[in-house]
Tab-separated table of C-alpha atoms and ligand atoms in Angstrom:
chain	number	residue	atom	x	y	z
A	945	MET	CA	-13.929	236.279	-177.475
A	946	LYS	CA	-13.437	234.636	-180.842
A	947	ILE	CA	-13.575	230.891	-180.405
A	948	GLY	CA	-13.155	227.968	-182.791
A	949	ILE	CA	-14.452	224.426	-182.422
A	950	VAL	CA	-13.077	221.439	-184.317
A	951	GLY	CA	-15.764	218.783	-184.725
A	952	THR	CA	-19.531	219.201	-184.613
A	953	GLY	CA	-20.312	215.908	-182.908
A	954	TYR	CA	-22.132	215.771	-179.631
A	955	VAL	CA	-19.592	217.627	-177.514
A	956	GLY	CA	-18.478	220.072	-180.220
A	957	LEU	CA	-21.974	221.138	-181.171
A	958	VAL	CA	-23.170	221.584	-177.604
A	959	THR	CA	-19.972	223.394	-176.562
A	960	GLY	CA	-20.050	225.710	-179.579
A	961	SER	CA	-23.739	226.525	-179.203
A	962	CYS	CA	-23.466	227.159	-175.457
A	963	LEU	CA	-20.371	229.365	-175.846
A	964	ALA	CA	-22.209	231.395	-178.519
A	965	HIS	CA	-25.180	231.602	-176.141
A	966	LEU	CA	-22.793	233.056	-173.531
A	967	GLY	CA	-21.893	235.824	-176.005
A	968	HIS	CA	-18.720	234.589	-177.687
A	969	THR	CA	-18.314	234.505	-181.462
A	970	VAL	CA	-17.958	230.864	-182.398
A	971	THR	CA	-16.898	229.161	-185.623
A	972	ALA	CA	-17.295	225.382	-185.715
A	973	VAL	CA	-15.564	223.374	-188.423
A	974	ASP	CA	-16.347	219.844	-189.514
A	975	ILE	CA	-14.991	217.887	-192.484
A	976	ASP	CA	-18.466	216.459	-193.152
A	977	VAL	CA	-19.782	218.830	-195.844
A	978	SER	CA	-23.397	217.681	-195.718
A	979	LYS	CA	-23.503	217.985	-191.927
A	980	VAL	CA	-22.171	221.539	-192.093
A	981	GLU	CA	-24.801	222.436	-194.695
A	982	MET	CA	-27.500	221.019	-192.409
A	983	LEU	CA	-26.186	222.925	-189.391
A	984	LYS	CA	-26.149	226.197	-191.334
A	985	LYS	CA	-29.889	225.638	-191.844
A	986	ILE	CA	-30.253	224.738	-188.118
A	987	GLN	CA	-31.072	221.136	-188.913
A	988	VAL	CA	-29.605	219.374	-185.900
A	989	PRO	CA	-28.339	215.865	-186.678
A	990	ILE	CA	-28.620	214.597	-183.071
A	991	PHE	CA	-31.549	214.380	-180.680
A	992	GLU	CA	-30.737	216.632	-177.755
A	993	PRO	CA	-33.575	218.417	-175.967
A	994	GLY	CA	-33.338	222.209	-176.275
A	995	LEU	CA	-30.338	222.298	-178.627
A	996	GLU	CA	-32.168	223.444	-181.738
A	997	GLU	CA	-34.004	226.149	-179.772
A	998	LEU	CA	-30.694	227.336	-178.310
A	999	MET	CA	-29.114	227.513	-181.781
A	1000	GLN	CA	-32.033	229.317	-183.491
A	1001	PRO	CA	-31.144	232.915	-182.569
A	1002	LEU	CA	-27.370	232.343	-182.797
A	1003	VAL	CA	-26.668	230.720	-186.172
A	1004	GLY	CA	-25.456	233.321	-188.661
A	1005	LYS	CA	-25.229	235.938	-185.891
A	1006	ASN	CA	-22.409	234.736	-183.640
A	1007	LEU	CA	-22.419	230.982	-184.356
A	1008	PHE	CA	-20.999	229.922	-187.711
A	1009	PHE	CA	-20.339	226.576	-189.374
A	1010	SER	CA	-17.665	225.873	-191.945
A	1011	THR	CA	-15.570	223.131	-193.520
A	1012	GLN	CA	-12.453	225.326	-193.719
A	1013	TYR	CA	-9.669	225.449	-191.125
A	1014	ALA	CA	-8.723	228.797	-192.688
A	1015	ASP	CA	-11.755	230.251	-190.878
A	1016	PHE	CA	-9.868	229.769	-187.605
A	1017	SER	CA	-7.180	232.307	-188.527
A	1018	ASP	CA	-8.381	234.965	-186.051
A	1019	VAL	CA	-9.665	232.859	-183.120
A	1020	ASP	CA	-8.214	233.424	-179.632
A	1021	ALA	CA	-8.918	229.879	-178.522
A	1022	ILE	CA	-9.858	226.672	-180.250
A	1023	PHE	CA	-11.606	223.664	-178.731
A	1024	ILE	CA	-10.759	220.273	-180.200
A	1025	ALA	CA	-13.878	218.140	-179.864
A	1026	VAL	CA	-13.304	215.306	-182.300
A	1027	GLY	CA	-13.976	211.635	-181.562
A	1028	THR	CA	-11.484	209.437	-179.692
A	1029	PRO	CA	-12.905	205.976	-180.471
A	1030	SER	CA	-11.664	202.733	-178.916
A	1031	ALA	CA	-8.992	200.915	-180.887
A	1032	ASP	CA	-9.110	197.080	-180.881
A	1033	ASP	CA	-6.802	196.862	-177.835
A	1034	GLY	CA	-9.026	199.222	-175.800
A	1035	SER	CA	-6.730	202.234	-176.155
A	1036	ALA	CA	-8.153	205.563	-177.300
A	1037	ASP	CA	-7.474	206.160	-180.976
A	1038	LEU	CA	-6.147	209.722	-181.272
A	1039	LYS	CA	-5.727	210.026	-185.024
A	1040	TYR	CA	-8.486	212.649	-185.364
A	1041	VAL	CA	-6.981	214.753	-182.566
A	1042	TYR	CA	-3.493	214.693	-184.061
A	1043	THR	CA	-4.715	215.443	-187.597
A	1044	ALA	CA	-6.658	218.422	-186.232
A	1045	VAL	CA	-3.582	219.706	-184.369
A	1046	GLU	CA	-1.435	219.492	-187.497
A	1047	SER	CA	-4.009	221.422	-189.516
A	1048	LEU	CA	-4.427	224.017	-186.767
A	1049	SER	CA	-0.684	224.637	-186.539
A	1050	LEU	CA	-0.845	226.012	-190.074
A	1051	VAL	CA	-3.631	228.540	-189.488
A	1052	LEU	CA	-3.822	229.696	-185.866
A	1053	LYS	CA	-2.729	233.219	-184.971
A	1054	LYS	CA	0.174	233.873	-182.585
A	1055	ASN	CA	-0.374	232.867	-178.928
A	1056	ALA	CA	-3.713	231.187	-179.547
A	1057	CYS	CA	-4.849	228.603	-177.053
A	1058	VAL	CA	-5.459	224.991	-178.157
A	1059	ILE	CA	-7.987	223.399	-175.804
A	1060	LEU	CA	-8.452	219.635	-175.705
A	1061	LYS	CA	-12.144	219.057	-175.017
A	1062	SER	CA	-12.161	215.495	-176.360
A	1063	THR	CA	-11.497	212.841	-173.742
A	1064	VAL	CA	-7.800	212.111	-174.197
A	1065	PRO	CA	-5.443	209.786	-172.313
A	1066	VAL	CA	-2.873	211.018	-169.859
A	1067	GLY	CA	0.083	212.480	-171.720
A	1068	THR	CA	-1.830	213.647	-174.793
A	1069	ALA	CA	-1.322	217.365	-174.091
A	1070	GLY	CA	2.426	216.684	-174.023
A	1071	LYS	CA	2.223	214.885	-177.360
A	1072	VAL	CA	0.175	217.720	-178.841
A	1073	ARG	CA	2.816	220.185	-177.635
A	1074	ASN	CA	5.485	218.112	-179.379
A	1075	ILE	CA	3.542	218.121	-182.642
A	1076	LEU	CA	3.179	221.896	-182.420
A	1077	LEU	CA	6.891	222.276	-181.637
A	1078	SER	CA	7.807	220.117	-184.619
A	1079	GLN	CA	5.768	222.544	-186.750
A	1080	GLY	CA	7.627	225.497	-185.270
A	1081	ARG	CA	4.630	226.660	-183.176
A	1082	THR	CA	6.288	227.327	-179.808
A	1083	ASP	CA	3.819	230.160	-179.183
A	1084	LEU	CA	0.616	228.096	-178.936
A	1085	MET	CA	-0.700	227.085	-175.494
A	1086	VAL	CA	-2.135	223.613	-174.853
A	1087	VAL	CA	-4.937	223.217	-172.335
A	1088	ASN	CA	-7.123	220.311	-171.191
A	1089	ASN	CA	-10.703	221.198	-170.417
A	1090	PRO	CA	-12.601	217.917	-170.141
A	1091	GLU	CA	-16.335	217.884	-170.677
A	1092	PHE	CA	-18.722	216.256	-168.208
A	1093	LEU	CA	-22.024	216.758	-170.018
A	1094	LYS	CA	-24.564	213.970	-170.209
A	1095	GLU	CA	-26.608	213.204	-173.300
A	1096	GLY	CA	-30.191	214.301	-172.782
A	1097	SER	CA	-29.276	217.101	-170.363
A	1098	ALA	CA	-26.196	218.400	-172.176
A	1099	ILE	CA	-27.176	222.069	-172.310
A	1100	LYS	CA	-28.075	222.292	-168.647
A	1101	ASP	CA	-24.880	220.409	-167.762
A	1102	PHE	CA	-22.806	222.887	-169.787
A	1103	LEU	CA	-24.516	226.035	-168.573
A	1104	GLU	CA	-24.832	224.897	-164.946
A	1105	PRO	CA	-21.605	222.991	-164.341
A	1106	ASP	CA	-20.652	221.442	-161.007
A	1107	ARG	CA	-17.083	222.344	-161.854
A	1108	ILE	CA	-14.890	223.453	-164.737
A	1109	VAL	CA	-11.667	221.469	-164.833
A	1110	VAL	CA	-8.720	223.168	-166.524
A	1111	GLY	CA	-5.294	221.623	-166.993
A	1112	ALA	CA	-2.438	223.837	-168.188
A	1113	ASP	CA	1.179	224.708	-167.534
A	1114	LYS	CA	1.015	228.495	-167.959
A	1115	GLU	CA	-0.832	231.239	-166.065
A	1116	GLU	CA	-1.751	232.903	-169.388
A	1117	ALA	CA	-3.583	229.735	-170.411
A	1118	PHE	CA	-5.647	229.727	-167.199
A	1119	ASP	CA	-6.408	233.414	-167.823
A	1120	ILE	CA	-7.846	232.635	-171.258
A	1121	LEU	CA	-10.079	229.867	-169.883
A	1122	GLU	CA	-11.193	232.230	-167.111
A	1123	LYS	CA	-12.257	234.737	-169.747
A	1124	ILE	CA	-14.112	232.094	-171.755
A	1125	TYR	CA	-16.060	230.856	-168.746
A	1126	ALA	CA	-16.440	234.250	-167.030
A	1127	PRO	CA	-20.215	234.455	-167.719
A	1128	LEU	CA	-20.747	231.064	-166.017
A	1129	VAL	CA	-18.433	231.789	-163.114
A	1130	LYS	CA	-20.301	235.044	-162.494
A	1131	THR	CA	-23.876	233.803	-162.820
A	1132	ARG	CA	-23.553	230.226	-161.545
A	1133	ASN	CA	-21.097	230.927	-158.785
A	1134	CYS	CA	-18.909	228.037	-159.973
A	1135	TYR	CA	-15.159	228.174	-160.260
A	1136	LEU	CA	-12.321	226.790	-162.297
A	1137	LEU	CA	-10.421	223.850	-160.839
A	1138	LYS	CA	-6.896	224.583	-162.030
A	1139	MET	CA	-4.395	221.754	-162.270
A	1140	SER	CA	-1.690	220.271	-164.470
A	1141	ASN	CA	-2.510	218.848	-167.899
A	1142	VAL	CA	-2.012	215.243	-166.779
A	1143	SER	CA	-4.190	215.697	-163.712
A	1144	ALA	CA	-6.990	217.145	-165.841
A	1145	GLU	CA	-6.639	214.285	-168.324
A	1146	LEU	CA	-6.862	211.717	-165.540
A	1147	THR	CA	-9.739	213.530	-163.812
A	1148	LYS	CA	-12.012	212.922	-166.777
A	1149	TYR	CA	-11.265	209.191	-166.936
A	1150	ALA	CA	-11.376	208.798	-163.178
A	1151	ALA	CA	-14.792	210.519	-163.038
A	1152	ASN	CA	-16.327	208.240	-165.648
A	1153	CYS	CA	-14.706	205.109	-164.227
A	1154	PHE	CA	-15.918	205.968	-160.731
A	1155	LEU	CA	-19.490	206.438	-161.974
A	1156	ALA	CA	-19.301	203.239	-164.017
A	1157	THR	CA	-18.092	201.429	-160.886
A	1158	LYS	CA	-20.986	202.840	-158.877
A	1159	ILE	CA	-23.451	201.436	-161.438
A	1160	SER	CA	-21.748	198.044	-161.580
A	1161	PHE	CA	-21.776	197.951	-157.800
A	1162	ILE	CA	-25.514	198.549	-157.490
A	1163	ASN	CA	-26.217	196.109	-160.344
A	1164	GLU	CA	-24.390	193.351	-158.486
A	1165	ILE	CA	-26.174	194.266	-155.255
A	1166	ALA	CA	-29.479	194.024	-157.180
A	1167	GLN	CA	-28.577	190.528	-158.364
A	1168	LEU	CA	-27.659	189.550	-154.820
A	1169	CYS	CA	-30.996	190.969	-153.589
A	1170	GLU	CA	-32.791	188.571	-155.906
A	1171	ILE	CA	-31.041	185.591	-154.342
A	1172	ILE	CA	-31.523	186.621	-150.719
A	1173	GLN	CA	-35.000	188.184	-151.210
A	1174	ALA	CA	-33.973	191.728	-150.303
A	1175	ASP	CA	-35.270	194.832	-152.067
A	1176	VAL	CA	-32.586	196.809	-153.901
A	1177	GLU	CA	-34.697	199.979	-153.901
A	1178	ASP	CA	-34.712	199.914	-150.085
A	1179	VAL	CA	-30.989	199.125	-149.981
A	1180	LYS	CA	-30.385	202.015	-152.400
A	1181	LYS	CA	-32.200	204.428	-150.073
A	1182	GLY	CA	-30.398	202.965	-147.096
A	1183	ILE	CA	-26.942	203.516	-148.496
A	1184	GLY	CA	-27.650	206.580	-150.658
A	1185	SER	CA	-28.823	208.641	-147.701
A	1186	ASP	CA	-25.244	208.592	-146.398
A	1187	PRO	CA	-23.691	211.641	-148.098
A	1188	ARG	CA	-20.406	209.764	-148.366
A	1189	VAL	CA	-22.156	207.352	-150.757
A	1190	GLY	CA	-24.700	209.738	-152.305
A	1191	ALA	CA	-28.089	208.826	-153.722
A	1192	LEU	CA	-27.394	209.753	-157.351
A	1193	PHE	CA	-26.234	207.237	-159.929
A	1194	LEU	CA	-27.333	204.283	-157.868
A	1195	ASN	CA	-30.153	203.082	-160.106
A	1196	PRO	CA	-29.858	199.424	-161.022
A	1197	GLY	CA	-30.366	198.739	-164.712
A	1198	PRO	CA	-29.417	196.582	-167.677
A	1199	GLY	CA	-25.752	197.672	-167.589
A	1200	TYR	CA	-24.194	201.000	-168.542
A	1201	GLY	CA	-23.790	201.920	-172.210
A	1202	GLY	CA	-23.312	205.028	-174.313
A	1203	SER	CA	-20.397	206.639	-176.057
A	1204	CYS	CA	-18.358	207.376	-172.919
A	1205	PHE	CA	-18.411	204.903	-170.033
A	1206	PRO	CA	-17.583	201.702	-171.969
A	1207	LYS	CA	-14.881	203.438	-174.027
A	1208	ASP	CA	-13.331	205.376	-171.148
A	1209	VAL	CA	-13.285	202.380	-168.808
A	1210	LYS	CA	-11.394	200.378	-171.441
A	1211	ALA	CA	-9.021	203.260	-172.157
A	1212	LEU	CA	-8.085	203.822	-168.496
A	1213	ILE	CA	-7.478	200.105	-167.978
A	1214	TYR	CA	-5.247	200.158	-171.062
A	1215	SER	CA	-3.331	203.324	-170.047
A	1216	ALA	CA	-2.670	201.970	-166.559
A	1217	LYS	CA	-1.411	198.670	-168.008
A	1218	GLN	CA	1.002	200.611	-170.202
A	1219	VAL	CA	2.658	201.960	-167.062
A	1220	GLY	CA	2.636	198.592	-165.318
A	1221	MET	CA	-0.492	198.881	-163.204
A	1222	ASP	CA	-3.599	196.709	-163.049
A	1223	LEU	CA	-6.658	198.714	-162.074
A	1224	ASN	CA	-8.446	195.926	-160.231
A	1225	VAL	CA	-11.536	197.910	-159.252
A	1226	VAL	CA	-12.120	199.317	-162.727
A	1227	ASN	CA	-11.477	195.898	-164.274
A	1228	ALA	CA	-14.110	194.394	-162.004
A	1229	ALA	CA	-16.599	197.162	-162.880
A	1230	GLU	CA	-16.168	196.309	-166.546
A	1231	GLU	CA	-16.542	192.566	-165.971
A	1232	ALA	CA	-19.683	193.128	-163.894
A	1233	ASN	CA	-21.108	195.324	-166.633
A	1234	LYS	CA	-20.607	192.588	-169.226
A	1235	ARG	CA	-22.670	190.275	-167.021
A	1236	ALA	CA	-25.288	192.989	-166.423
A	1237	LYS	CA	-25.814	193.365	-170.167
A	1238	TYR	CA	-26.733	189.685	-170.563
A	1239	TYR	CA	-28.712	189.484	-167.334
A	1240	ALA	CA	-32.068	190.506	-168.864
A	1241	ALA	CA	-31.978	187.650	-171.393
A	1242	LYS	CA	-30.958	185.199	-168.681
A	1243	LYS	CA	-33.739	186.404	-166.411
A	1244	LEU	CA	-36.370	186.207	-169.149
A	1245	GLU	CA	-35.268	182.683	-170.006
A	1246	LYS	CA	-35.878	181.709	-166.393
A	1247	ILE	CA	-39.276	183.425	-166.334
A	1248	LEU	CA	-40.496	181.836	-169.599
A	1249	GLU	CA	-38.607	178.574	-168.976
A	1250	ASN	CA	-37.658	178.440	-172.643
A	1251	LEU	CA	-37.133	181.191	-175.194
A	1252	LYS	CA	-37.440	179.012	-178.317
A	1253	ASN	CA	-40.088	180.384	-180.732
A	1254	LYS	CA	-41.228	183.022	-178.287
A	1255	VAL	CA	-42.346	186.488	-179.366
A	1256	VAL	CA	-40.865	189.206	-177.158
A	1257	ALA	CA	-41.661	192.924	-177.070
A	1258	ILE	CA	-38.984	195.428	-176.091
A	1259	TRP	CA	-39.663	198.946	-174.812
A	1260	GLY	CA	-36.531	201.054	-175.142
A	1261	LEU	CA	-33.530	200.708	-177.444
A	1262	ALA	CA	-31.527	203.832	-176.579
A	1263	PHE	CA	-28.769	203.380	-173.985
A	1264	LYS	CA	-30.781	205.653	-171.690
A	1265	ALA	CA	-33.788	207.984	-171.919
A	1266	LEU	CA	-33.796	211.327	-173.761
A	1267	THR	CA	-31.352	210.302	-176.468
A	1268	ASP	CA	-31.454	208.552	-179.836
A	1269	ASP	CA	-27.979	207.164	-179.177
A	1270	VAL	CA	-27.678	203.372	-179.154
A	1271	ARG	CA	-23.910	203.070	-178.896
A	1272	GLU	CA	-23.100	200.191	-176.517
A	1273	SER	CA	-26.776	200.124	-175.592
A	1274	SER	CA	-27.787	197.074	-173.581
A	1275	ALA	CA	-30.638	196.587	-176.049
A	1276	ILE	CA	-28.110	195.458	-178.676
A	1277	TYR	CA	-26.735	192.799	-176.327
A	1278	VAL	CA	-30.169	191.690	-175.157
A	1279	VAL	CA	-31.512	191.380	-178.715
A	1280	ASN	CA	-28.480	189.404	-179.880
A	1281	GLU	CA	-28.776	187.086	-176.913
A	1282	LEU	CA	-32.521	186.534	-177.380
A	1283	LEU	CA	-31.999	185.762	-181.075
A	1284	THR	CA	-29.242	183.291	-180.179
A	1285	LYS	CA	-31.566	181.643	-177.682
A	1286	GLY	CA	-34.150	181.071	-180.430
A	1287	VAL	CA	-36.902	183.705	-180.068
A	1288	SER	CA	-38.981	183.788	-183.247
A	1289	GLN	CA	-39.804	187.497	-183.218
A	1290	LEU	CA	-38.825	190.694	-181.419
A	1291	GLN	CA	-41.340	193.544	-181.506
A	1292	VAL	CA	-39.468	196.712	-180.602
A	1293	PHE	CA	-40.386	200.290	-179.784
A	1294	ASP	CA	-38.352	203.356	-178.871
A	1295	PRO	CA	-39.542	206.982	-179.101
A	1296	GLU	CA	-36.311	208.159	-180.788
A	1297	ALA	CA	-33.707	205.464	-181.308
A	1298	THR	CA	-35.307	202.851	-183.590
A	1299	LYS	CA	-33.550	204.004	-186.763
A	1300	ASN	CA	-30.118	204.060	-185.143
A	1301	PHE	CA	-30.794	200.707	-183.519
A	1302	MET	CA	-31.774	199.022	-186.785
A	1303	SER	CA	-28.494	200.108	-188.382
A	1304	TYR	CA	-26.952	197.408	-186.139
A	1305	PHE	CA	-29.364	194.775	-187.509
A	1306	PRO	CA	-29.807	195.738	-191.196
A	1307	ARG	CA	-30.806	192.279	-192.417
A	1308	GLU	CA	-32.481	190.829	-189.339
A	1309	ASN	CA	-36.048	189.983	-190.330
A	1310	LYS	CA	-36.924	188.670	-186.875
A	1311	ILE	CA	-36.974	192.250	-185.546
A	1312	LYS	CA	-40.192	194.155	-186.187
A	1313	CYS	CA	-40.225	197.894	-185.406
A	1314	PHE	CA	-43.347	199.673	-184.186
A	1315	ASP	CA	-44.393	203.327	-184.008
A	1316	SER	CA	-46.503	202.774	-180.922
A	1317	GLN	CA	-45.517	201.288	-177.592
A	1318	TRP	CA	-48.929	199.627	-177.411
A	1319	ASP	CA	-49.049	198.115	-180.912
A	1320	CYS	CA	-45.795	196.285	-180.276
A	1321	LEU	CA	-47.458	194.340	-177.451
A	1322	LYS	CA	-49.865	192.427	-179.702
A	1323	ASN	CA	-49.487	188.637	-179.466
A	1324	VAL	CA	-46.280	188.680	-177.425
A	1325	ASP	CA	-45.153	186.147	-174.838
A	1326	ALA	CA	-43.400	188.809	-172.727
A	1327	LEU	CA	-42.369	192.458	-172.547
A	1328	ILE	CA	-38.887	193.647	-171.532
A	1329	ILE	CA	-38.369	197.280	-170.544
A	1330	LEU	CA	-34.780	198.419	-171.093
A	1331	THR	CA	-34.866	202.234	-171.202
A	1332	GLU	CA	-36.394	204.601	-168.656
A	1333	TRP	CA	-38.330	206.819	-171.113
A	1334	ASN	CA	-41.054	208.872	-169.509
A	1335	GLU	CA	-43.766	207.333	-171.696
A	1336	PHE	CA	-42.909	203.951	-170.161
A	1337	LYS	CA	-42.730	205.335	-166.617
A	1338	THR	CA	-46.169	206.888	-166.956
A	1339	ALA	CA	-47.750	204.041	-168.953
A	1340	ASP	CA	-51.338	203.155	-168.066
A	1341	LEU	CA	-50.813	199.950	-166.087
A	1342	THR	CA	-54.437	198.847	-166.432
A	1343	LYS	CA	-54.051	199.050	-170.214
A	1344	LEU	CA	-50.761	197.162	-169.953
A	1345	LYS	CA	-52.463	194.403	-167.982
A	1346	THR	CA	-55.315	194.227	-170.518
A	1347	MET	CA	-52.903	193.985	-173.440
A	1348	LEU	CA	-50.568	191.442	-171.874
A	1349	ASN	CA	-53.173	189.496	-169.915
A	1350	ASP	CA	-51.092	186.889	-168.047
A	1351	LYS	CA	-47.887	187.429	-170.046
A	1352	PRO	CA	-44.975	188.695	-167.939
A	1353	VAL	CA	-43.246	192.072	-167.889
A	1354	LEU	CA	-39.522	192.185	-167.149
A	1355	ASP	CA	-38.746	195.747	-166.086
A	1356	MET	CA	-34.962	196.239	-166.056
A	1357	ARG	CA	-35.306	199.864	-164.844
A	1358	ASN	CA	-37.651	199.338	-161.859
A	1359	LEU	CA	-40.066	201.923	-163.266
A	1360	TYR	CA	-43.181	200.909	-161.304
A	1361	SER	CA	-43.926	200.544	-157.630
A	1362	LEU	CA	-44.690	196.991	-156.566
A	1363	GLN	CA	-48.003	198.166	-155.099
A	1364	SER	CA	-49.165	199.702	-158.399
A	1365	VAL	CA	-48.441	196.571	-160.447
A	1366	GLU	CA	-49.971	194.349	-157.788
A	1367	LYS	CA	-53.114	196.485	-157.811
A	1368	VAL	CA	-53.754	195.803	-161.523
A	1369	GLY	CA	-52.623	192.183	-161.283
A	1370	LEU	CA	-49.707	192.495	-163.709
A	1371	ARG	CA	-47.297	189.543	-163.862
A	1372	TYR	CA	-44.306	191.680	-163.057
A	1373	HIS	CA	-40.600	191.028	-162.617
A	1374	SER	CA	-38.111	193.781	-161.928
A	1375	LEU	CA	-34.498	194.055	-160.885
A	1376	GLY	CA	-33.521	193.091	-157.342
A	1377	ARG	CA	-37.034	193.359	-155.946
A	1378	LYS	CA	-38.841	190.027	-156.201
B	2406	UDX	C1	-21.574	210.081	-169.127
B	2406	UDX	C2	-21.170	210.927	-167.922
B	2406	UDX	O1	-22.236	210.962	-166.980
B	2406	UDX	C3	-20.780	212.330	-168.350
B	2406	UDX	O2	-20.346	213.086	-167.244
B	2406	UDX	C4	-19.667	212.230	-169.393
B	2406	UDX	O3	-19.326	213.508	-169.896
B	2406	UDX	C5	-20.093	211.345	-170.552
B	2406	UDX	O4	-20.497	210.063	-170.060
B	2406	UDX	P1	-23.725	209.816	-170.702
B	2406	UDX	O5	-22.946	208.812	-171.471
B	2406	UDX	O6	-24.511	210.851	-171.441
B	2406	UDX	O7	-22.745	210.653	-169.708
B	2406	UDX	O8	-24.747	209.015	-169.797
B	2406	UDX	P2	-25.074	208.818	-168.250
B	2406	UDX	O9	-26.307	209.539	-167.917
B	2406	UDX	O10	-23.908	209.054	-167.410
B	2406	UDX	O11	-25.423	207.239	-168.247
B	2406	UDX	C6	-24.457	206.286	-168.682
B	2406	UDX	C7	-25.018	204.889	-168.570
B	2406	UDX	O12	-25.203	204.518	-167.217
B	2406	UDX	C8	-26.394	204.707	-169.218
B	2406	UDX	O13	-26.428	203.465	-169.869
B	2406	UDX	C9	-27.355	204.746	-168.051
B	2406	UDX	O14	-28.556	204.074	-168.296
B	2406	UDX	C10	-26.521	204.052	-167.001
B	2406	UDX	N1	-26.930	204.411	-165.621
B	2406	UDX	C11	-26.780	205.681	-165.169
B	2406	UDX	C12	-27.454	203.419	-164.775
B	2406	UDX	O15	-27.609	202.252	-165.169
B	2406	UDX	N2	-27.770	203.772	-163.504
B	2406	UDX	C13	-27.635	205.027	-163.024
B	2406	UDX	O16	-27.940	205.257	-161.855
B	2406	UDX	C14	-27.119	206.014	-163.884
């Protein structure tokens, strides 16, 4: 099929590349001229394992990049994958979606299918339909097809989906989505979950809010474990082995971040309020996450007794491993809090995210960036681990002990077994364990 993509951000680029990989002819349009030029040369502006390799054989063959909406004139279906950032009141700002729809109404061929891939609040498909009607485009179909991919494993998530959610109000629209995803349905034995537009819109928010709640839940349990001397890793196994709870997404950490959970949690709370409902559970998950993001600084202050004039190393700035994304990363909150509490220097290392991180602190001369996880440990009073990168998980603990001597490690991802740190004599603090 001939498919268009509006927006070459995270979701747009992965969706376009994967659909081309499945054999469709894909044209992706972005208004950012320099980005499009880079993509034409297969210079990928984001760090996503496997993406560049996937694009290599496709670009110029059946995957094209452009800045012109006119290039969408013969597509059968078009995915809108532009950003829906949080407005100040927590609502999702839909200006990029609506601008795209207006532009598309001028170029799309008869009976094309407009697919909302961006995460959009309940009711957006209806509003998009109204815009199209006001432009005289009664022929175009409007579909919601929310994306569930995770940064760092985006390609696998797209090509091996647990489910494909499709919201529409016409059989013909479902038929088009069935054709688009036919290669996946055939090879992966997955199926389309067909529903109304509003149900599909809510499914995406509900999924992210549920996962965010699961993380906030285990983070609070971890904090409780510290008070009552329980071990959260044992509790996690104990509850996760019940399939009704499930073992995945139960890792305690420094609070959830990224481009989706924080934004989507806020947006669902806002949407529900608009229709007169307080989402108490989701509200509580958000509140707990705020506390989780400051917990590392609070814990370190307790360990060191005083943070004034201390030098602290940080391993991990990205909001999670395998990404260079620092949006809403706990590292930003932890660093701000440590600076407020008077540390004299922060020595930071991340395998991919340092540049993005420093754009949040352009003039902060108390932050020193390092190219090596070991060099950043010189002369520090403590090390905090915030991201679960593999190089931290597999770090040589004897070397860590030698470098830190009696200085403490605060591991906010519980990367090491208590036996292994005890064996080398590391002064070790983790989350909800001791
Ligand atoms: C998320 C959803 O998982 C995905 O389905 C949706 O499409 C986009 O949002 P992503 O933002 O890439 O994906 O990250 P994810 O892996 O879900 O992690 C989100 C945050 O939760 C990270 O800060 C991560 O460190 C944290 N997390 C995750 C935990 O603290 N514990 C866990 O057990 C899992």
